[in-house]
Amino acid sequence: MEKELIRTGLWAGLALLLACGGCSKDEDGESGGAGNVKGVEVTVTPDRESILRNPFSGWVLYAGLGDGLADDYWAQYDHLECPSVPEGYVKVSDYASMLLIRIRWADANPERGVYIWDEGVNTKQAQRLRMLMEGAEERGLKLVFNFTADSRDFTYQMVPEYVREEIEAAGREVYWSKNGATDLWTPYPDDPAFQECYAEFMRAFAAKFDDPDITAFIGGFGIGLWGEYHSCIYSTGDDSPREAVFDWVTNLWKETFKNVPIAVQVHRWIGTKTQWDEDKYDPDSERLVQKAVDMGFSMQSAAFGMHTYFSTWEKSMLKKNRYLRPIASEGGWVRKHGISAIQGDGYSDWGDVRRGEYEDAIGSCVNTMDFRYNSNINEGETWSWFNEAYEYVLKFIREGCYRLYPDRLTLPETLTNGSKATLAHRWVNLGYSYCPTNIPQYHDKYKVAFALLDPETKQPVKLYFDEQAQPCDWHKGARTQYTFTFDVGTVAAGNYKWAVGIVDTSKQNAIGIRLAAKDRVTPDGWVELSDVRVE
């Protein structure tokens, strides 16, 4: 999407505080220089509008592989009604960064060792997965996956039949539930055969999708009601296997998904047989969720905007970790359930619900928000966002997603081969969410780099990495300044352009995080700053 999305003036009323630590302090709030740093001062005009599609940031489209997915899914979303734009419709993917695909284990793994992404598998679910993946790639969207391995509350078996055969062959049982006239079974999550089969599936899934070029993040362990890891039923009839199962699945995911972020559900009854009990919470839930976060898990919640279910406990857990791990948000209310469902929360209409979701999301500094799907497009949450709350779609792009840029720099005008040089740079994050370069799955691969660009080709000739500058430290409301002294090394004498960017060192130092700079951005994403001569 181009920069015409949002047309707003300057931010007002923000007290921009200065960060300390290893950074130089900027006492007057204006000068980009630090101490005795000499050179040309450069200011960068921020881009407050564009969708930057940075890692773990932005709106997320939703889809699944079941019969509820329309065959013309992409056509519907490429021409979604929106009265707020002159054309009268929008291409939803222009506003999004990711596509979430809900994975039902039985669909993805119909037979042991057979997976729908394998060449030659042509089930309806395999066709849908290919359609979604191809469409996402065409539209520049990374993939997100949630899992379901519990059949309750569905009319379709969620777990492959071979799993039941393995369990019963070992002399154990599954448990049964009924939805209307449909009898369904689910394995106990503490059953050894279930764990063996599920681990085998997850390892196969990771072999295909633990790739940051394809996948943005992984969420939803699949255990418990709706795969949200509550309302769990164990073979013992009580919650005694709870922590052992929690440790098993979190260790499995940590060992299996090494290169893409993984998320734990922040639920006050996580891993227990309870779904909800008024305003109470299980005293071990905070400890278990924190254990996963400390292992490197990101966080997710599916109750944003629900005043009862997203309350003090949930907000406290997210706030406690909001700059340690990214947060994926999902709204709780579903429009097709009707207006009476939301009145208990004090909402007047569905546009008001969207406002409530947005305010909860911003209050928790989330990295993503959701465009959920309904096969009846006019009943879905995505339709609602664009027809009843379009301003909040734009506000999250502008105010919620992290938007990083160096507002002021002091740069040397000449460099001498074999000598040292010093520059100063100050950074701002315009968004409420943080840039999660500190999560273990990113392997510290994102680096702030200053480049000498060839003025003709716009390609870097020399890079200088400032290791002290950590994008995860740049939070809304603070300017963070650094003084950087470096060895010039050996560079062919001549005239160059200073440029700055955040590179991905695993991709031969290509730009990995797009900066929110309005002007002087090269096609590759470098922000040009000033002229420099090497002698």
PDB file of C-alpha atoms in Angstrom, residues 267-418:
ATOM      1  CA  HIS A 267      -4.955 -17.429  30.094  1.00  0.00           C
ATOM      2  CA  ARG A 268      -5.758 -17.279  33.799  1.00  0.00           C
ATOM      3  CA  TRP A 269      -6.737 -20.987  33.833  1.00  0.00           C
ATOM      4  CA  ILE A 270      -4.042 -22.235  31.479  1.00  0.00           C
ATOM      5  CA  GLY A 271      -3.744 -25.994  31.397  1.00  0.00           C
ATOM      6  CA  THR A 272      -6.586 -26.585  33.878  1.00  0.00           C
ATOM      7  CA  LYS A 273     -10.012 -28.165  33.444  1.00  0.00           C
ATOM      8  CA  THR A 274     -11.593 -24.742  34.039  1.00  0.00           C
ATOM      9  CA  GLN A 275     -12.612 -22.386  31.248  1.00  0.00           C
ATOM     10  CA  TRP A 276     -13.787 -19.554  33.487  1.00  0.00           C
ATOM     11  CA  ASP A 277     -14.855 -18.966  37.088  1.00  0.00           C
ATOM     12  CA  GLU A 278     -16.193 -15.447  37.564  1.00  0.00           C
ATOM     13  CA  ASP A 279     -13.280 -13.117  38.382  1.00  0.00           C
ATOM     14  CA  LYS A 280     -11.077 -15.824  39.906  1.00  0.00           C
ATOM     15  CA  TYR A 281      -7.830 -17.170  38.516  1.00  0.00           C
ATOM     16  CA  ASP A 282      -5.599 -20.154  39.121  1.00  0.00           C
ATOM     17  CA  PRO A 283      -2.606 -19.145  41.263  1.00  0.00           C
ATOM     18  CA  ASP A 284      -0.171 -21.207  39.153  1.00  0.00           C
ATOM     19  CA  SER A 285      -1.188 -19.702  35.805  1.00  0.00           C
ATOM     20  CA  GLU A 286       1.062 -16.670  36.144  1.00  0.00           C
ATOM     21  CA  ARG A 287       4.022 -18.856  37.058  1.00  0.00           C
ATOM     22  CA  LEU A 288       3.491 -21.189  34.103  1.00  0.00           C
ATOM     23  CA  VAL A 289       2.971 -18.426  31.562  1.00  0.00           C
ATOM     24  CA  GLN A 290       6.037 -16.648  32.885  1.00  0.00           C
ATOM     25  CA  LYS A 291       8.016 -19.873  32.631  1.00  0.00           C
ATOM     26  CA  ALA A 292       7.205 -20.020  28.914  1.00  0.00           C
ATOM     27  CA  VAL A 293       8.025 -16.334  28.410  1.00  0.00           C
ATOM     28  CA  ASP A 294      11.375 -16.829  30.127  1.00  0.00           C
ATOM     29  CA  MET A 295      12.024 -19.745  27.736  1.00  0.00           C
ATOM     30  CA  GLY A 296      11.606 -17.341  24.823  1.00  0.00           C
ATOM     31  CA  PHE A 297       7.903 -17.575  24.060  1.00  0.00           C
ATOM     32  CA  SER A 298       5.991 -14.571  22.795  1.00  0.00           C
ATOM     33  CA  MET A 299       2.461 -13.963  24.114  1.00  0.00           C
ATOM     34  CA  GLN A 300      -1.053 -14.081  22.692  1.00  0.00           C
ATOM     35  CA  SER A 301      -4.582 -13.567  24.001  1.00  0.00           C
ATOM     36  CA  ALA A 302      -7.948 -14.160  22.337  1.00  0.00           C
ATOM     37  CA  ALA A 303     -10.134 -11.939  24.529  1.00  0.00           C
ATOM     38  CA  PHE A 304      -9.258  -8.335  23.657  1.00  0.00           C
ATOM     39  CA  GLY A 305     -12.280  -6.062  23.989  1.00  0.00           C
ATOM     40  CA  MET A 306     -14.083  -8.417  26.390  1.00  0.00           C
ATOM     41  CA  HIS A 307     -14.281  -6.534  29.686  1.00  0.00           C
ATOM     42  CA  THR A 308     -14.945  -9.687  31.694  1.00  0.00           C
ATOM     43  CA  TYR A 309     -12.407 -12.016  30.092  1.00  0.00           C
ATOM     44  CA  PHE A 310      -9.699  -9.464  29.382  1.00  0.00           C
ATOM     45  CA  SER A 311      -9.358  -7.844  32.765  1.00  0.00           C
ATOM     46  CA  THR A 312      -6.841  -7.034  35.480  1.00  0.00           C
ATOM     47  CA  TRP A 313      -5.027 -10.396  35.491  1.00  0.00           C
ATOM     48  CA  GLU A 314      -4.544 -10.493  31.712  1.00  0.00           C
ATOM     49  CA  LYS A 315      -3.520  -6.863  31.479  1.00  0.00           C
ATOM     50  CA  SER A 316      -1.019  -7.281  34.310  1.00  0.00           C
ATOM     51  CA  MET A 317       0.647 -10.312  32.664  1.00  0.00           C
ATOM     52  CA  LEU A 318       1.002  -8.510  29.348  1.00  0.00           C
ATOM     53  CA  LYS A 319       2.233  -5.274  30.887  1.00  0.00           C
ATOM     54  CA  LYS A 320       4.822  -7.156  32.922  1.00  0.00           C
ATOM     55  CA  ASN A 321       6.401  -8.556  29.749  1.00  0.00           C
ATOM     56  CA  ARG A 322       5.413  -6.037  27.092  1.00  0.00           C
ATOM     57  CA  TYR A 323       8.977  -5.029  26.170  1.00  0.00           C
ATOM     58  CA  LEU A 324      10.455  -8.472  26.754  1.00  0.00           C
ATOM     59  CA  ARG A 325       8.278 -10.362  24.244  1.00  0.00           C
ATOM     60  CA  PRO A 326       5.877  -9.324  21.458  1.00  0.00           C
ATOM     61  CA  ILE A 327       2.123  -9.708  21.949  1.00  0.00           C
ATOM     62  CA  ALA A 328      -0.383 -11.037  19.403  1.00  0.00           C
ATOM     63  CA  SER A 329      -3.942  -9.866  20.065  1.00  0.00           C
ATOM     64  CA  GLU A 330      -7.243 -11.350  18.954  1.00  0.00           C
ATOM     65  CA  GLY A 331     -10.643  -9.787  19.609  1.00  0.00           C
ATOM     66  CA  GLY A 332     -13.053 -11.845  21.693  1.00  0.00           C
ATOM     67  CA  TRP A 333     -16.486 -10.785  20.473  1.00  0.00           C
ATOM     68  CA  VAL A 334     -17.905 -12.275  17.283  1.00  0.00           C
ATOM     69  CA  ARG A 335     -20.339 -10.131  15.316  1.00  0.00           C
ATOM     70  CA  LYS A 336     -22.480 -13.001  14.063  1.00  0.00           C
ATOM     71  CA  HIS A 337     -23.615 -13.672  17.645  1.00  0.00           C
ATOM     72  CA  GLY A 338     -25.720 -10.515  17.571  1.00  0.00           C
ATOM     73  CA  ILE A 339     -25.966  -7.266  19.482  1.00  0.00           C
ATOM     74  CA  SER A 340     -27.230  -8.829  22.720  1.00  0.00           C
ATOM     75  CA  ALA A 341     -23.866 -10.563  23.217  1.00  0.00           C
ATOM     76  CA  ILE A 342     -22.013  -7.271  23.676  1.00  0.00           C
ATOM     77  CA  GLN A 343     -24.474  -5.255  25.726  1.00  0.00           C
ATOM     78  CA  GLY A 344     -23.280  -6.742  28.999  1.00  0.00           C
ATOM     79  CA  ASP A 345     -19.890  -5.154  28.311  1.00  0.00           C
ATOM     80  CA  GLY A 346     -21.533  -1.784  27.780  1.00  0.00           C
ATOM     81  CA  TYR A 347     -21.030  -1.592  24.025  1.00  0.00           C
ATOM     82  CA  SER A 348     -23.673   0.199  21.987  1.00  0.00           C
ATOM     83  CA  ASP A 349     -22.855  -1.292  18.574  1.00  0.00           C
ATOM     84  CA  TRP A 350     -20.149  -3.222  16.741  1.00  0.00           C
ATOM     85  CA  GLY A 351     -18.175  -0.138  15.862  1.00  0.00           C
ATOM     86  CA  ASP A 352     -17.968   0.481  19.606  1.00  0.00           C
ATOM     87  CA  VAL A 353     -16.677  -3.092  20.090  1.00  0.00           C
ATOM     88  CA  ARG A 354     -13.903  -2.415  17.582  1.00  0.00           C
ATOM     89  CA  ARG A 355     -12.990   0.705  19.563  1.00  0.00           C
ATOM     90  CA  GLY A 356     -12.835  -1.395  22.737  1.00  0.00           C
ATOM     91  CA  GLU A 357     -10.569  -3.951  21.075  1.00  0.00           C
ATOM     92  CA  TYR A 358      -8.297  -1.216  19.803  1.00  0.00           C
ATOM     93  CA  GLU A 359      -8.052   0.464  23.206  1.00  0.00           C
ATOM     94  CA  ASP A 360      -7.246  -2.835  24.931  1.00  0.00           C
ATOM     95  CA  ALA A 361      -4.643  -3.572  22.266  1.00  0.00           C
ATOM     96  CA  ILE A 362      -2.950  -0.187  22.508  1.00  0.00           C
ATOM     97  CA  GLY A 363      -3.048  -0.346  26.289  1.00  0.00           C
ATOM     98  CA  SER A 364      -1.101  -3.611  26.120  1.00  0.00           C
ATOM     99  CA  CYS A 365       1.342  -2.391  23.431  1.00  0.00           C
ATOM    100  CA  VAL A 366       0.446  -5.301  21.141  1.00  0.00           C
ATOM    101  CA  ASN A 367       2.366  -6.053  17.961  1.00  0.00           C
ATOM    102  CA  THR A 368      -0.544  -7.459  15.950  1.00  0.00           C
ATOM    103  CA  MET A 369      -4.321  -7.126  15.626  1.00  0.00           C
ATOM    104  CA  ASP A 370      -6.722  -9.415  13.809  1.00  0.00           C
ATOM    105  CA  PHE A 371      -8.975  -9.353  10.750  1.00  0.00           C
ATOM    106  CA  ARG A 372     -11.018 -12.474  11.569  1.00  0.00           C
ATOM    107  CA  TYR A 373     -12.912 -14.321   8.861  1.00  0.00           C
ATOM    108  CA  ASN A 374     -16.485 -15.411   8.302  1.00  0.00           C
ATOM    109  CA  SER A 375     -17.648 -17.168   5.141  1.00  0.00           C
ATOM    110  CA  ASN A 376     -20.576 -14.745   5.158  1.00  0.00           C
ATOM    111  CA  ILE A 377     -18.402 -11.738   4.496  1.00  0.00           C
ATOM    112  CA  ASN A 378     -20.981  -9.222   5.770  1.00  0.00           C
ATOM    113  CA  GLU A 379     -21.108 -10.921   9.174  1.00  0.00           C
ATOM    114  CA  GLY A 380     -17.370 -11.095   9.654  1.00  0.00           C
ATOM    115  CA  GLU A 381     -15.073  -9.016  11.832  1.00  0.00           C
ATOM    116  CA  THR A 382     -13.033  -7.879   8.821  1.00  0.00           C
ATOM    117  CA  TRP A 383     -16.134  -6.372   7.201  1.00  0.00           C
ATOM    118  CA  SER A 384     -16.912  -4.713  10.536  1.00  0.00           C
ATOM    119  CA  TRP A 385     -13.482  -3.120  10.845  1.00  0.00           C
ATOM    120  CA  PHE A 386     -13.693  -1.563   7.382  1.00  0.00           C
ATOM    121  CA  ASN A 387     -17.361  -0.585   7.521  1.00  0.00           C
ATOM    122  CA  GLU A 388     -17.902   0.271  11.185  1.00  0.00           C
ATOM    123  CA  ALA A 389     -14.461   1.255  12.472  1.00  0.00           C
ATOM    124  CA  TYR A 390     -12.191   2.156   9.557  1.00  0.00           C
ATOM    125  CA  GLU A 391     -10.519   4.918  11.559  1.00  0.00           C
ATOM    126  CA  TYR A 392      -9.168   2.305  13.977  1.00  0.00           C
ATOM    127  CA  VAL A 393      -7.748   0.224  11.147  1.00  0.00           C
ATOM    128  CA  LEU A 394      -5.660   3.249  10.220  1.00  0.00           C
ATOM    129  CA  LYS A 395      -4.888   4.210  13.813  1.00  0.00           C
ATOM    130  CA  PHE A 396      -3.308   0.842  14.514  1.00  0.00           C
ATOM    131  CA  ILE A 397      -1.120   1.136  11.413  1.00  0.00           C
ATOM    132  CA  ARG A 398      -0.107   4.648  12.426  1.00  0.00           C
ATOM    133  CA  GLU A 399       0.041   4.409  16.218  1.00  0.00           C
ATOM    134  CA  GLY A 400       0.173   0.737  17.187  1.00  0.00           C
ATOM    135  CA  CYS A 401       2.829  -0.834  14.961  1.00  0.00           C
ATOM    136  CA  TYR A 402       6.416   0.003  15.830  1.00  0.00           C
ATOM    137  CA  ARG A 403       7.750   2.733  13.544  1.00  0.00           C
ATOM    138  CA  LEU A 404      11.459   3.372  13.976  1.00  0.00           C
ATOM    139  CA  TYR A 405      13.545   6.179  12.551  1.00  0.00           C
ATOM    140  CA  PRO A 406      16.614   8.256  13.458  1.00  0.00           C
ATOM    141  CA  ASP A 407      15.285  11.768  13.895  1.00  0.00           C
ATOM    142  CA  ARG A 408      18.647  13.528  14.135  1.00  0.00           C
ATOM    143  CA  LEU A 409      22.237  12.546  13.409  1.00  0.00           C
ATOM    144  CA  THR A 410      25.693  14.132  13.353  1.00  0.00           C
ATOM    145  CA  LEU A 411      27.919  12.620  10.663  1.00  0.00           C
ATOM    146  CA  PRO A 412      31.524  13.219   9.612  1.00  0.00           C
ATOM    147  CA  GLU A 413      31.928  14.909   6.245  1.00  0.00           C
ATOM    148  CA  THR A 414      35.307  13.252   5.598  1.00  0.00           C
ATOM    149  CA  LEU A 415      36.822   9.903   6.545  1.00  0.00           C
ATOM    150  CA  THR A 416      40.489   9.008   6.499  1.00  0.00           C
ATOM    151  CA  ASN A 417      41.569   5.460   5.708  1.00  0.00           C
ATOM    152  CA  GLY A 418      43.130   3.661   8.657  1.00  0.00           C
TER     153      GLY A 418
END
